Short mmCIF file of C-alpha atoms in Angstrom, two decimals:
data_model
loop_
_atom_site.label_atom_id
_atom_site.label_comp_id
_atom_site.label_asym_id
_atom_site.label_seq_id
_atom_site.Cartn_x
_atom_site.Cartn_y
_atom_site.Cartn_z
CA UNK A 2 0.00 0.00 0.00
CA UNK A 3 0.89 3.37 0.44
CA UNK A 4 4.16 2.96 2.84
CA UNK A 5 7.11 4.93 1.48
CA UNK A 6 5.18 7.96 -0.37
CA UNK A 7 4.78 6.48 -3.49
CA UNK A 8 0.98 8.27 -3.19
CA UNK A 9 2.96 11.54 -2.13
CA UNK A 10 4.96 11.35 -5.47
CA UNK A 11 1.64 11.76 -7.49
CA UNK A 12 -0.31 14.42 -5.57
CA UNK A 13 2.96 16.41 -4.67
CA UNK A 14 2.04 18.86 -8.24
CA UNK A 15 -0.85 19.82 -6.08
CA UNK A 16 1.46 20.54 -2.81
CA UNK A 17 2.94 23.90 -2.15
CA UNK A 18 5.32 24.86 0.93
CA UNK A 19 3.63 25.82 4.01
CA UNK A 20 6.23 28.10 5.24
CA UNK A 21 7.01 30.18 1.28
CA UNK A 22 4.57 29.31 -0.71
CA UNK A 23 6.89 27.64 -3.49
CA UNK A 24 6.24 24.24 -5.67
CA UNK A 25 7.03 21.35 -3.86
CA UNK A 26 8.98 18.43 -5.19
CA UNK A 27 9.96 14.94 -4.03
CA UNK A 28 13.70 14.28 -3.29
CA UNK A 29 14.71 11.45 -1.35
CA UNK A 30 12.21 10.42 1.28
CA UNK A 31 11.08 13.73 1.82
CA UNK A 32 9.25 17.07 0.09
CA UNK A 33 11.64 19.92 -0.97
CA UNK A 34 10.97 23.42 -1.76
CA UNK A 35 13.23 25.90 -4.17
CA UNK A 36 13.96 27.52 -1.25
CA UNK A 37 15.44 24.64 0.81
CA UNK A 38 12.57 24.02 2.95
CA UNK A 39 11.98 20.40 3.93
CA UNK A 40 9.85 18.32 5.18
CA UNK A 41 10.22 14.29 6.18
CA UNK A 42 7.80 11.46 4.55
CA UNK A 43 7.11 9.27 7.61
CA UNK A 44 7.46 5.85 7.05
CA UNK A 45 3.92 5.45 7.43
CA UNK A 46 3.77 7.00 4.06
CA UNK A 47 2.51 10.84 5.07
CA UNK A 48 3.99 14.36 5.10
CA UNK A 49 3.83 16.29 7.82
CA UNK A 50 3.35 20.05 6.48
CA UNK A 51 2.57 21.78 9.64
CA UNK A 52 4.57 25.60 9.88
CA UNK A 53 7.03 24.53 12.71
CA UNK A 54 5.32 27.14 15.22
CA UNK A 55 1.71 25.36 14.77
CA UNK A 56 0.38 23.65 17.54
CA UNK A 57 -1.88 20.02 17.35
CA UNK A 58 -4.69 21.68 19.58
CA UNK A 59 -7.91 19.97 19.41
CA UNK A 60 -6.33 16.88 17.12
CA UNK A 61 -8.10 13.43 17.50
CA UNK A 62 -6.31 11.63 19.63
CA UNK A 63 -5.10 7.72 19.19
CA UNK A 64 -8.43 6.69 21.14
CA UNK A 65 -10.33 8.46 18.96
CA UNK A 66 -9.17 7.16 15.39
CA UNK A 67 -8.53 3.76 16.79
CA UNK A 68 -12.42 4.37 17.67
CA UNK A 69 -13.76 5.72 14.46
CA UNK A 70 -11.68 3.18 12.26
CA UNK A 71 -13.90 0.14 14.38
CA UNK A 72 -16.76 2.21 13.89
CA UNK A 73 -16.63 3.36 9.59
CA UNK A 74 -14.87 -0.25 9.34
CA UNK A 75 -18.19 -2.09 10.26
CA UNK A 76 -19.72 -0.24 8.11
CA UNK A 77 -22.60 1.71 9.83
CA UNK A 78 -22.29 5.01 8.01
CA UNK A 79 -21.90 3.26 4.44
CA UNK A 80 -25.16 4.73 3.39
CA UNK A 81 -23.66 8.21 3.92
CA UNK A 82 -20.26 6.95 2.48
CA UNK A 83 -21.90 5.77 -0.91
CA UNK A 84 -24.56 8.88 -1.31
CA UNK A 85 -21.11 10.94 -1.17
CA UNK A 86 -19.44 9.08 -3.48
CA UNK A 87 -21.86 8.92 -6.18
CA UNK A 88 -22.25 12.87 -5.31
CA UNK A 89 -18.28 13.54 -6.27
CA UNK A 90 -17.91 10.90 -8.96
CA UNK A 91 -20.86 12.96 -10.51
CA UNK A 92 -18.63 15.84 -10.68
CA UNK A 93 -14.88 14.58 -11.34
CA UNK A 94 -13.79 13.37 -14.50
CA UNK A 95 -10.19 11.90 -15.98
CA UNK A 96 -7.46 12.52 -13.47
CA UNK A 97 -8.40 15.14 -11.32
CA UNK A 98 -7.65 16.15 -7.63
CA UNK A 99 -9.87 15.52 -4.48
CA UNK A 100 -9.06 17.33 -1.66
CA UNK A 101 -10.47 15.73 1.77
CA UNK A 102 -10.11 18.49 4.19
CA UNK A 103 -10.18 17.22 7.82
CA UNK A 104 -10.26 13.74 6.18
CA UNK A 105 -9.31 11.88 9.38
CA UNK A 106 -9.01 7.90 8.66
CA UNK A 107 -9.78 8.66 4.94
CA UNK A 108 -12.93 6.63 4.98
CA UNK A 109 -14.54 8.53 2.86
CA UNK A 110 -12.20 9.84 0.95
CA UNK A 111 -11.54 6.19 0.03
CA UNK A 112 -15.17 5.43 -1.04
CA UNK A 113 -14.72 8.21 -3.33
CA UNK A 114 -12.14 7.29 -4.96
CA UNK A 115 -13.71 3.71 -5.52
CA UNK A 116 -16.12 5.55 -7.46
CA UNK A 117 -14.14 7.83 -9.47
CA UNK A 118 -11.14 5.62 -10.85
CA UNK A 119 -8.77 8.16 -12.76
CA UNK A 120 -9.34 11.01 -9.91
CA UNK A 121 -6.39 11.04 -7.13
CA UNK A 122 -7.18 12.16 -3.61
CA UNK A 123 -5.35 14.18 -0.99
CA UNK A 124 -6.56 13.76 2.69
CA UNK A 125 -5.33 16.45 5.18
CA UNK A 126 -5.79 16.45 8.93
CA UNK A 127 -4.67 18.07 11.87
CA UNK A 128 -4.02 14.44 13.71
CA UNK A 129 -0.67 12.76 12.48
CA UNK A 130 -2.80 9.61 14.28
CA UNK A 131 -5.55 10.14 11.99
CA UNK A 132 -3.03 10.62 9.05
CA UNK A 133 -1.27 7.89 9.67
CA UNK A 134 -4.72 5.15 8.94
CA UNK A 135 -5.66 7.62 5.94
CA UNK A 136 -2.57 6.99 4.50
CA UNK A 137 -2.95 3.62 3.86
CA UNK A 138 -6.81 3.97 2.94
CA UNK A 139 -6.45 3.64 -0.92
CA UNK A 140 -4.11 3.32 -3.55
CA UNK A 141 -4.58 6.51 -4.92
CA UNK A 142 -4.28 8.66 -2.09
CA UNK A 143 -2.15 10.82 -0.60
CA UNK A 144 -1.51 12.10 3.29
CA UNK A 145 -0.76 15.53 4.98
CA UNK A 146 -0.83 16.73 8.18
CA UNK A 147 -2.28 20.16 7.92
CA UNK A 148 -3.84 22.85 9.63
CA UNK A 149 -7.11 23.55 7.91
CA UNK A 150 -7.33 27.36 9.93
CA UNK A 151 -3.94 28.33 8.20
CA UNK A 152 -3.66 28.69 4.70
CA UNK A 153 -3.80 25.31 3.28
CA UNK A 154 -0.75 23.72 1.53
CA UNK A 155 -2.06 23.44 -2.33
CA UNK A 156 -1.85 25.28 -5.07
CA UNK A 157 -4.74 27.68 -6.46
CA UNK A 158 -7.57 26.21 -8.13
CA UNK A 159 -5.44 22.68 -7.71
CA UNK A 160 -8.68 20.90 -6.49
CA UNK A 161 -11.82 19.74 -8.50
CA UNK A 162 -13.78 18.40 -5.47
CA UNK A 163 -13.07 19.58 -1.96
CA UNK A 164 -15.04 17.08 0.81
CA UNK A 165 -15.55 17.95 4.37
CA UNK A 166 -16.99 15.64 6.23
CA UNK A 167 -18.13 16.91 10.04
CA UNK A 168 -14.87 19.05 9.81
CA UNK A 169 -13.65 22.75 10.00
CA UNK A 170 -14.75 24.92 7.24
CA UNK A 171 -12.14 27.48 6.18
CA UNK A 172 -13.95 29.00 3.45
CA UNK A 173 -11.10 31.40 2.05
CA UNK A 174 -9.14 28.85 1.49
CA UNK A 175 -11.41 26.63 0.30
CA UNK A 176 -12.27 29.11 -2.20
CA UNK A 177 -8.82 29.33 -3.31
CA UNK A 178 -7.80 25.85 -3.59
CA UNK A 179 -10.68 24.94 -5.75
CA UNK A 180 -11.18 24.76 -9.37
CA UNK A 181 -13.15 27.38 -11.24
CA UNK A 182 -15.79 24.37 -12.04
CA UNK A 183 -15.39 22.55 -9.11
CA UNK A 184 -17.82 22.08 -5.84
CA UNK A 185 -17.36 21.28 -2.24
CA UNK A 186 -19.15 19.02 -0.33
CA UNK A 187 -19.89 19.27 2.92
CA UNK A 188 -21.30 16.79 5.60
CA UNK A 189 -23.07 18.01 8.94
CA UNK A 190 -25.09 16.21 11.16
CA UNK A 191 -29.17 17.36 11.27
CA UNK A 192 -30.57 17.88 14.23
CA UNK A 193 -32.24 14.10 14.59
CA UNK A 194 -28.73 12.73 14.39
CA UNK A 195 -28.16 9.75 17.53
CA UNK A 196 -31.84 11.58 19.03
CA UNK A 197 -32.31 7.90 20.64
CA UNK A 198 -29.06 8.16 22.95
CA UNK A 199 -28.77 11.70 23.04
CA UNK A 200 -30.70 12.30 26.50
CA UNK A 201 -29.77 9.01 28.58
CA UNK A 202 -26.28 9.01 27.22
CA UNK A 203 -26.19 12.54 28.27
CA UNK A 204 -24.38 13.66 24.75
CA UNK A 205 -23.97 16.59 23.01
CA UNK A 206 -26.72 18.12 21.08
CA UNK A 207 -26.75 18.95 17.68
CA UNK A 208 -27.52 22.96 17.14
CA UNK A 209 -31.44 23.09 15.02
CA UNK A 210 -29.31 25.87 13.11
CA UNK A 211 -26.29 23.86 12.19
CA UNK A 212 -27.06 23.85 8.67
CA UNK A 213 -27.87 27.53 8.72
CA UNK A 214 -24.84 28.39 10.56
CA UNK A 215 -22.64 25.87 7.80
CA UNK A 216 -24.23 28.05 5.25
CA UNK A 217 -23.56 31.24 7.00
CA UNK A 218 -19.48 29.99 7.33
CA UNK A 219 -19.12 29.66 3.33
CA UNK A 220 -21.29 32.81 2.76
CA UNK A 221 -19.22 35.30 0.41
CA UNK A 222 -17.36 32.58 -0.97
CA UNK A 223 -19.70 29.75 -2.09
CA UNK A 224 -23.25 29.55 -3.03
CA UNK A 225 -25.16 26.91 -2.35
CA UNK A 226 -25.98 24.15 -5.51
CA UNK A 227 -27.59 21.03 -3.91
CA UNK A 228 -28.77 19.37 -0.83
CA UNK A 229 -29.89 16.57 -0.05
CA UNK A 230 -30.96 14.79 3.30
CA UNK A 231 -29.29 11.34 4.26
CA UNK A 232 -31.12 9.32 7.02
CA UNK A 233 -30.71 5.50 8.18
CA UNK A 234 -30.86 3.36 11.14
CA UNK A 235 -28.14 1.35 12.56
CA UNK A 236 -29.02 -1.17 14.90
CA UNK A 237 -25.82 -1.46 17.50
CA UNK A 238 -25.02 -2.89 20.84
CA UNK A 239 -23.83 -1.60 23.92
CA UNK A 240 -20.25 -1.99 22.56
CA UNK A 241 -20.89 -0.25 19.13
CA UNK A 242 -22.58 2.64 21.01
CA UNK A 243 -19.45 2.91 23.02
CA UNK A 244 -17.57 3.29 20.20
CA UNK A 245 -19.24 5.53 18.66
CA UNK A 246 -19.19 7.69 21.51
CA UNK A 247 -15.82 7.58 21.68
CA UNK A 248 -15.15 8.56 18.03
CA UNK A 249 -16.60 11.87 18.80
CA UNK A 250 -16.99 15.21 20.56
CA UNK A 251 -18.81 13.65 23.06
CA UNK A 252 -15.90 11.34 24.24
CA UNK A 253 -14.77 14.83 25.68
CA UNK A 254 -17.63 15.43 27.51
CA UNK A 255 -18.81 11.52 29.31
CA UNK A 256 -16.36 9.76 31.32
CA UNK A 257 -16.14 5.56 29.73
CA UNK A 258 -17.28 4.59 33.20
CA UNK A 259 -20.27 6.88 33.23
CA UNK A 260 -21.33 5.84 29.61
CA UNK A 261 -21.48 2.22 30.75
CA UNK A 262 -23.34 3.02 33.84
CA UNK A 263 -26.00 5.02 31.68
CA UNK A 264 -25.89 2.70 29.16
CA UNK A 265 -27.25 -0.14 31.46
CA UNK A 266 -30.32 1.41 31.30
CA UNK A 267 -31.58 1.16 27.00
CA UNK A 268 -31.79 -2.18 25.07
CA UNK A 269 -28.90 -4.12 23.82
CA UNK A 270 -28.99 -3.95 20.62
CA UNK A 271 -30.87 -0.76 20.48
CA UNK A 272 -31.92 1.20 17.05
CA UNK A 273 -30.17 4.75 16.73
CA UNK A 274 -31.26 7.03 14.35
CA UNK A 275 -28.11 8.36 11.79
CA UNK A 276 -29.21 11.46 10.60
CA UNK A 277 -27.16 13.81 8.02
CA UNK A 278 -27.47 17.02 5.37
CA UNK A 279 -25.42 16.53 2.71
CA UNK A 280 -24.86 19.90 0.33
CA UNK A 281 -22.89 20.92 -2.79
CA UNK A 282 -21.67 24.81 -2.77
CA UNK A 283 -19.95 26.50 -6.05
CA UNK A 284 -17.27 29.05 -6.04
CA UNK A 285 -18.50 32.63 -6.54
CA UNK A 286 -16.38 34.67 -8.50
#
C-alpha cells in the first residue's frame, strides 16, 4: 500500500510549501521546496506540512481514530459513504484532484475514490494519528498533516472536489484551492442525528441551526448548488454505542465509566437514528 510515499509522489504537483509558498517536489524520502525548505515522509507513508510554530490543539487523539476506524470499518455510516461518493464521482472526470479536508481515517475519501477511478485524492488532517490510517486507505491517495485554519498547503484552483466531512470549514481557502468548475461538499449532522441516545447518554446536542450556521461559514465565498438529506438506522449494541461515543466530541464530555453506567439502562442492541445534510456549494467569482 501506500508505505514509502509512493501516493505523495503523485499528488505532490498539487502541494505547495507551508512556510514560502513555493512548488514542492519529491527528493529522497522527503518534500523539498526551491527555497530549501523540507519536510520528512514518515514511514507510514505521510507528510507532515505543519509551519514549525503550529500547535496540534484539538487533534483526534489515538483513542479516537482507533475508535472511528472500528466504527466506519463495520460499516454503519456506508449509506452516507456511498450517497457521497456517487455525489463527487458525478462531478470529477479523468485525473483530477480531491481534496479531503479534515479527512481523518480517509474513509470517505476512500469510497470516493472507488467511485471515481482516474481522480487522485489528498486527505489532510490536523491528527498525524488520523493521518497515519488515511494513509494507507487507498491506492490513490495521498496524506498531509495540515492545519485547515492556516492557509492550506495546495496550489490555487489545484482541487476539482473539496469534501468535508463533520470538519472545520475554512472558506477562504477553500475558495482558493478549488477549481473554477469545481464544488465542495460538505457533511453536517441534522438535528435528529443519535436523538435515541442523546438524553440518557447525556451527549452533546446537535444545534437546530447547524445547517444555517454551515451556510452562513461559506457565505461570500460559495453559493449553495444542492442538498440533499441522508437518514438510516443502525441497529448497534452496547459496545458499538461505546464506540461511537468515543469517536466523537462527546468522548470529551462523558467519562467511559459513566457511559457504561447510563448505558445499562436502554436495550442491547438498540436502534439509533443516523441522521445527516449533505450539500454541494460552487465558487462565486
Amino acid at each position: 500500500m501506500n508505505d514509502d510515499g509512493r501516493m505523495l509522489a503523485d499528488v505532490v504537483e498539487y502541494l505547495v510549501c507551508p512556510v514560502c509558498g513555493a512548488d514542492l517536489a519529491m527528493a529522497d524520502r522527503g518534500l523539498l521546496c526551491p527555497a530549501g525548505h523540507t519536510f520528512d515522509i514518515a514511514r507510514q507513508g505521510y507528510a507532515n506540512l505543519l509551519p514549525g510554530n503550529a500547535r496540534p490543539g484539538t487533534a483526534d487523539t489515538p483513542e479516537m481514530v482507533r475508535a472511528r476506524d472500528a466504527f466506519l470499518g463495520a460499516g454503519h455510516f456506508t449509506s452516507l459513504a456511498e450517497r457521497l461518493a456517487r455525489s463527487v464521482a458525478s462531478t470529477v472526470t479523468g485525473k483530477a484532484c480531491v481534496l479531503d479536508a479534515g479527512a481523518g481515517t480517509g474513509h470517505y475519501l476512500s469510497r470516493v475514490l472507488d467511485r471515481s477511478p482516474e481522480a487522485v485524492g489528498l486527505a489532510l488532517d490536523i491528527s498525524k494519528h488520523a493521518v497515519r490510517r488515511a494513509a494507507r486507505a487507498h491506492a490513490r491517495l495521498g496524506a498531509v498533516v495540515a492545519d485547515l485554519w492556516r492557509p492550506l498547503p495546495l496550489r490555487d484552483g489545484a482541487a476539482m472536489a473539496i469534501v468535508n466531512v463533520f470538519a472545520p470549514r475554512n472558506a477562504a481557502e477553500f475558495h482558493r484551492v478549488l477549481h473554477d468548475d469545481g464544488l465542495l461538499f460538505t457533511v453536517t449532522p441534522s438535528p435528529g442525528h443519535l436523538g435515541s441516545l442523546v438524553e440518557p447518554l447525556g451527549l452533546l446536542t446537535v444545534d437546530e441551526r447547524k445547517t444555517e450556521r454551515t451556510d452562513a461559514a461559506l457565505a461570500g465565498y460559495f453559493k449553495l448548488d444542492a442538498r440533499q438529506n441522508v437518514a438510516s438506522e443502525a441497529v448497534l449494541t452496547h459496545a458499538e454505542v461505546a464506540t461511537l461515543v468515543a469517536m466523537g466530541p462527546s468522548a470529551h464530555h462523558v467519562p467511559a465509566d459513566q457511559l457504561w453506567a447510563r448505558l445499562e439502562s436502554l436495550p442491547d442492541p438498540l436502534p439509533v437514528p443516523l441522521c445527516f445534510v449533505l450539500s454541494a456549494f460552487r465558487r462565486l467569482d
